[in-house]
Amino acid sequence: MENKTIELVQESFKKVVPIADKAAEIFYGKLFEKDPSLKPLFKGDIKDQGKKLMSMIGTAVSGLNNLDALVPVVQNLGKGHAGYGVEDKHYDTVGSALLETLEAGLGEAFTAEVKDAWTEVYTLLATTMKDAANSLPLEKGLTERKKRLVQSSFTKVAPIADTAAEIFYNKLFELDPSLKPLFKGDIKEQGAKLMSMIGTAVNGLDNLDAIVPAVQNLGRNHVDYGVKDEHYNTVGTALIYTLEKGLGDSFTADVKDAWTEVYTLLATVMKEAANQVESTTTANKPWWKIW
Ligand code: HEM
Ligand code: HEM
């Protein structure tokens, strides 16, 4: 990167700093106008978010003179963004919202030269972030990025857990009405337990070894509830459907893949534990000895 480019970006950013709040407001206005489906990705207070964004841009801009130090920070930021559900194509939308914001904030000082310089800097940051996000699967096994996607999308389902549970059971019984009699307890309580178990599992993804025994236990209990292997597919379908309804536009193909993988993993552990119960304890025993 040429010194001239760095200088143009740093000098023009100095003029944005005093109007940072306003700039952040313009930025989000433009961003959500371009792509309203990005709105649900931002969970935090949009004002705080705007401050963080401006301060990060500030850090990046002042770090341009020492790219070696800046790159790891930006790579980390990119990995974090994968967890927010940010996809490669979103970087173009953010880039054009940013340039338009600079244009609105700088007025005549936003010359063609300044625009080119910012385009070059943004492209460098975005490329570094995207590369880091896409390297996650290679770096830490394909589940790392998926874990983050599942965890971040679940935080959006948790506040609407009651509704989600309702959607889930309606869908489940629509898919297979014969499952209804298996559920003896109050369906609302059941829904709350299901969501809390999924929450535990989702939080436990970072330390799978620790949650496996609990999931195995759950699988063994499910045998007593009358649950059969083939029911896991139906429940999986109802769960994915629920997530799709609950997450709306933020239920991207990536998020869907990630959930499918996580559900398959949990279901496999449960089924295996259940089948072991049958072969070791219940096989060859009459029912009155089992009970
Ligand atoms: C060069 C480009 C970008 C920079 C410098 C940047 C900077 C930041 C910073 C500093 C944060 C605060 C949280 C953290 O440290 O992880 C953040 C969060 C976030 N960013 Fe970005 N970002 C960029 C691109 C994008 C893109 C393309 C999207 C896609 C829409 C996006 C969406 C988000 C979301 C959803 C959050 C979390 C907000 C929340 O939790 O409410 N960012 N970003
Ligand atoms: C990853 C998959 C699943 C998870 C995380 C899960 C979670 C739970 C939890 C936490 C409970 C509360 C009781 C307990 O702690 O033992 C429960 C009960 C139950 N689950 Fe599951 N479950 C899963 C799959 C299934 C499947 C495939 C079925 C088949 C229809 C099913 C049917 C039931 C039934 C019938 C009960 C007892 C309800 C009652 O007593 O009324 N579950 N499940």
XYZ file of C-alpha atoms and ligand atoms in Angstrom:
377
model
C 0.000 0.000 0.000
C 1.349 3.387 -0.968
C 2.072 6.026 1.647
C -0.139 8.432 -0.261
C -3.120 6.083 0.161
C -2.495 5.742 3.882
C -2.163 9.484 4.276
C -5.384 10.221 2.401
C -7.338 7.747 4.515
C -5.865 8.909 7.817
C -6.358 12.607 7.048
C -9.937 12.149 5.895
C -10.792 9.929 8.871
C -9.678 12.729 11.220
C -12.577 14.763 9.830
C -15.015 11.940 10.525
C -13.976 11.425 14.171
C -15.727 14.541 15.547
C -18.970 13.432 13.858
C -18.523 9.740 14.656
C -21.983 9.294 16.211
C -23.662 10.895 13.258
C -21.516 8.887 10.848
C -22.450 5.635 12.603
C -26.114 6.569 12.344
C -25.824 7.310 8.646
C -23.906 4.091 8.157
C -26.512 1.813 9.745
C -29.335 3.667 8.020
C -27.719 3.012 4.657
C -26.743 -0.545 5.521
C -30.258 -1.605 6.514
C -31.734 0.237 3.553
C -29.490 -1.773 1.219
C -30.158 -5.068 2.923
C -32.838 -5.180 5.630
C -32.048 -8.860 6.193
C -28.822 -7.779 7.949
C -30.752 -6.157 10.797
C -31.293 -9.311 12.863
C -27.542 -9.996 12.869
C -27.058 -6.975 15.124
C -28.231 -7.898 18.567
C -26.541 -5.295 20.684
C -27.489 -1.673 21.075
C -26.951 -0.116 17.674
C -25.379 2.999 19.198
C -22.756 0.952 21.065
C -22.229 -1.064 17.933
C -21.675 2.114 15.938
C -19.068 3.280 18.472
C -17.252 -0.057 18.268
C -17.295 0.050 14.492
C -15.924 3.592 14.367
C -13.275 2.814 16.938
C -12.246 -0.312 15.040
C -12.027 1.642 11.826
C -9.973 4.201 13.752
C -7.634 1.473 14.985
C -7.336 0.029 11.501
C -6.715 3.419 9.959
C -3.982 4.345 12.406
C -2.533 0.838 12.109
C -2.030 1.097 8.364
C 1.554 2.206 8.934
C 2.258 -1.066 10.674
C 0.294 -3.684 8.789
C 2.126 -6.644 10.371
C 0.701 -5.724 13.747
C -2.737 -4.926 12.356
C -3.292 -8.128 10.374
C -3.706 -10.565 13.324
C -6.207 -8.218 14.974
C -8.236 -8.001 11.783
C -8.024 -11.780 11.284
C -9.467 -12.320 14.738
C -12.213 -9.844 14.007
C -13.038 -11.810 10.839
C -13.267 -15.091 12.753
C -15.581 -13.454 15.275
C -17.729 -12.172 12.425
C -18.227 -15.714 11.118
C -19.897 -16.357 14.470
C -22.207 -13.355 14.028
C -23.560 -15.025 10.899
C -21.715 -12.648 8.570
C -21.131 -14.082 5.104
C -18.620 -13.108 2.423
C -21.162 -11.297 0.270
C -22.123 -8.997 3.167
C -18.721 -7.320 2.974
C -19.675 -5.694 -0.336
C -22.841 -4.250 1.169
C -20.978 -2.939 4.213
C -18.275 -1.520 1.936
C -20.701 0.499 -0.154
C -22.572 1.713 2.959
C -19.226 2.843 4.381
C -18.184 4.724 1.241
C -21.554 6.460 1.023
C -21.262 7.396 4.695
C -17.854 8.933 4.094
C -19.244 10.820 1.142
C -22.118 12.183 3.240
C -19.815 13.038 6.158
C -16.916 14.545 4.242
C -18.816 16.401 1.554
C -16.432 18.050 -0.886
C -13.424 16.612 0.902
C -14.516 13.221 -0.402
C -12.604 13.535 -3.652
C -12.140 10.758 -6.193
C -8.639 10.248 -4.779
C -9.960 9.869 -1.225
C -12.623 7.460 -2.455
C -10.039 5.274 -4.208
C -7.830 5.277 -1.133
C -10.714 4.177 1.146
C -11.785 1.539 -1.353
C -8.291 0.092 -1.288
C -8.118 0.107 2.515
C -11.595 -1.367 2.988
C -10.896 -4.084 0.422
C -7.720 -5.022 2.270
C -9.519 -5.224 5.640
C -12.477 -7.122 4.209
C -10.258 -9.588 2.337
C -8.234 -10.263 5.480
C -11.423 -10.788 7.505
C -13.022 -13.082 4.920
C -9.870 -15.156 4.459
C -9.575 -15.628 8.214
C -13.249 -16.606 8.506
C -12.956 -19.086 5.646
C -9.801 -20.591 7.049
C -11.581 -21.518 10.289
C -12.693 -24.960 9.094
C -9.216 -25.849 7.887
C -7.577 -24.545 10.982
C -9.623 -26.122 13.716
C -11.600 -28.857 12.059
C -14.805 -28.114 10.256
C -16.861 -27.751 13.362
C -15.293 -24.618 14.853
C -17.047 -22.223 12.489
C -20.252 -24.236 12.713
C -20.170 -24.200 16.501
C -19.992 -20.443 16.433
C -22.870 -20.218 13.971
C -25.028 -22.508 16.094
C -24.205 -20.663 19.290
C -24.818 -17.222 17.889
C -28.065 -18.215 16.192
C -29.312 -19.906 19.366
C -28.897 -16.674 21.327
C -31.548 -15.267 18.981
C -33.905 -18.183 19.621
C -33.531 -18.136 23.416
C -35.577 -14.933 23.931
C -38.449 -16.437 21.930
C -38.099 -19.915 23.465
C -41.820 -20.263 24.286
C -42.908 -19.449 20.762
C -40.163 -21.643 19.343
C -41.295 -24.579 21.487
C -44.862 -24.080 20.291
C -43.841 -23.995 16.627
C -41.717 -27.065 17.237
C -44.455 -29.234 18.740
C -47.050 -28.159 16.209
C -44.704 -29.107 13.407
C -43.673 -32.347 15.083
C -47.254 -33.557 15.559
C -48.148 -32.451 12.054
C -45.269 -34.563 10.685
C -46.168 -37.563 12.829
C -49.384 -37.451 14.902
C -48.514 -40.862 16.366
C -45.806 -39.161 18.469
C -48.357 -37.195 20.486
C -49.152 -39.892 23.050
C -45.450 -40.226 23.916
C -45.562 -36.820 25.542
C -47.259 -37.269 28.881
C -46.310 -34.124 30.694
C -47.497 -30.594 30.156
C -46.385 -29.656 26.653
C -45.333 -26.169 27.749
C -43.033 -27.512 30.431
C -41.748 -30.069 27.984
C -40.992 -27.291 25.521
C -39.123 -25.347 28.201
C -37.062 -28.452 29.066
C -36.298 -29.094 25.414
C -35.113 -25.530 24.847
C -33.030 -25.575 27.996
C -31.447 -28.877 27.004
C -30.649 -27.551 23.549
C -29.205 -24.469 25.252
C -26.992 -26.633 27.449
C -25.863 -28.676 24.478
C -25.175 -25.584 22.400
C -23.119 -23.993 25.163
C -21.352 -27.278 25.714
C -20.179 -27.551 22.113
C -16.852 -26.045 23.093
C -16.277 -28.893 25.478
C -18.036 -31.847 23.928
C -16.394 -34.453 26.128
C -18.030 -32.877 29.145
C -21.584 -32.999 27.763
C -21.457 -36.466 26.197
C -22.363 -38.340 29.423
C -25.410 -36.112 29.961
C -26.502 -36.596 26.342
C -26.023 -40.376 26.674
C -28.187 -40.360 29.772
C -30.825 -38.380 27.964
C -30.727 -40.962 25.148
C -31.229 -43.817 27.607
C -34.161 -41.977 29.238
C -35.728 -41.529 25.829
C -35.991 -45.298 25.444
C -38.352 -45.241 28.435
C -40.367 -42.476 26.805
C -40.989 -44.870 23.901
C -38.674 -43.037 21.504
C -37.330 -45.070 18.566
C -34.327 -44.378 16.331
C -36.476 -43.346 13.391
C -38.152 -40.605 15.479
C -34.910 -38.650 15.585
C -35.249 -37.728 11.915
C -38.754 -36.373 12.460
C -37.622 -34.349 15.479
C -34.641 -33.072 13.477
C -36.923 -31.909 10.671
C -39.243 -30.156 13.154
C -36.252 -28.491 14.826
C -34.805 -27.164 11.571
C -38.265 -25.925 10.584
C -38.575 -24.143 13.943
C -35.204 -22.465 13.550
C -36.122 -21.338 10.075
C -39.341 -19.745 11.341
C -37.707 -18.273 14.434
C -34.584 -16.874 12.809
C -36.133 -15.632 9.586
C -33.559 -14.162 7.253
C -30.680 -14.956 9.542
C -31.352 -18.652 8.990
C -28.869 -18.837 6.134
C -27.754 -21.997 4.347
C -24.594 -21.943 6.514
C -26.598 -21.740 9.720
C -28.802 -24.586 8.536
C -25.811 -26.817 7.743
C -24.292 -26.054 11.108
C -27.483 -26.927 13.016
C -27.983 -30.070 10.971
C -24.508 -31.199 11.894
C -24.933 -30.409 15.579
C -28.352 -32.083 15.767
C -27.048 -35.162 13.960
C -24.220 -35.368 16.449
C -26.524 -35.144 19.485
C -29.031 -37.566 17.977
C -26.278 -40.067 17.162
C -24.940 -39.986 20.713
C -28.476 -40.417 22.103
C -29.355 -43.280 19.748
C -26.094 -45.103 20.384
C -26.558 -44.870 24.143
C -30.173 -46.003 23.760
C -29.235 -49.019 21.676
C -26.594 -49.989 24.172
C -29.227 -50.031 26.891
C -31.183 -52.501 24.852
C -28.280 -54.794 24.136
C -26.717 -54.839 27.587
C -29.548 -54.484 30.038
C -32.850 -55.167 28.374
C -31.931 -57.809 25.830
C -33.165 -61.253 26.763
C -34.878 -59.936 29.863
C -38.657 -60.102 30.223
C -40.326 -56.760 30.787
C -41.206 -57.441 34.434
C -37.509 -57.869 35.268
C -36.588 -54.664 33.471
C -39.166 -52.662 35.378
C -13.876 -4.087 7.548
C -15.060 -4.501 7.917
C -15.611 -4.565 9.337
C -15.127 -4.051 10.514
C -13.873 -3.215 10.724
C -16.057 -4.434 11.567
C -15.910 -4.124 12.912
C -16.686 -4.649 13.933
C -16.412 -4.517 15.346
C -15.230 -3.784 15.945
C -17.384 -5.173 16.029
C -17.518 -5.296 17.563
C -17.465 -6.696 18.048
C -16.163 -7.447 17.860
O -15.118 -6.928 18.252
O -16.208 -8.573 17.324
C -18.278 -5.737 15.045
C -19.390 -6.493 15.321
C -20.304 -6.900 14.386
N -20.210 -6.713 13.015
Fe -18.668 -5.938 12.028
N -17.083 -5.154 10.999
C -16.841 -5.256 9.655
C -17.620 -5.886 8.721
C -18.882 -6.389 8.988
C -19.774 -6.945 8.007
C -19.480 -7.094 6.509
C -20.901 -7.314 8.654
C -22.121 -7.908 8.005
C -23.305 -7.404 8.117
C -20.722 -7.012 10.056
C -21.611 -7.282 11.084
C -21.313 -7.251 12.435
C -22.186 -7.813 13.463
C -23.525 -8.518 13.231
C -21.548 -7.589 14.688
C -22.059 -8.010 16.070
C -23.061 -7.041 16.520
C -23.833 -7.429 17.756
O -23.445 -8.315 18.498
O -24.864 -6.780 17.932
N -19.488 -6.446 10.234
N -17.837 -5.392 13.787
C -31.264 -34.175 20.262
C -32.484 -34.650 20.470
C -33.307 -34.493 21.721
C -33.123 -33.714 22.828
C -31.994 -32.731 23.113
C -34.238 -33.999 23.734
C -34.409 -33.420 24.989
C -35.344 -33.806 25.924
C -35.400 -33.386 27.303
C -34.416 -32.433 27.959
C -36.458 -33.975 27.892
C -36.887 -33.791 29.353
C -36.843 -35.055 30.151
C -35.458 -35.587 30.475
O -34.612 -34.846 30.916
O -35.280 -36.829 30.320
C -37.085 -34.810 26.900
C -38.199 -35.601 27.117
C -38.871 -36.260 26.098
N -38.501 -36.338 24.766
Fe -36.805 -35.626 23.972
N -35.069 -34.898 23.144
C -34.549 -35.236 21.916
C -35.086 -36.114 21.015
C -36.350 -36.671 21.128
C -36.973 -37.483 20.119
C -36.366 -37.908 18.781
C -38.216 -37.816 20.589
C -39.233 -38.620 19.828
C -40.438 -38.213 19.614
C -38.355 -37.231 21.901
C -39.442 -37.378 22.751
C -39.438 -37.067 24.094
C -40.482 -37.497 25.027
C -41.698 -38.312 24.676
C -40.129 -36.991 26.295
C -40.887 -37.165 27.604
C -42.018 -36.214 27.638
C -42.966 -36.425 28.801
O -42.613 -37.011 29.805
O -44.072 -35.946 28.626
N -37.198 -36.537 22.189
N -36.398 -34.675 25.699
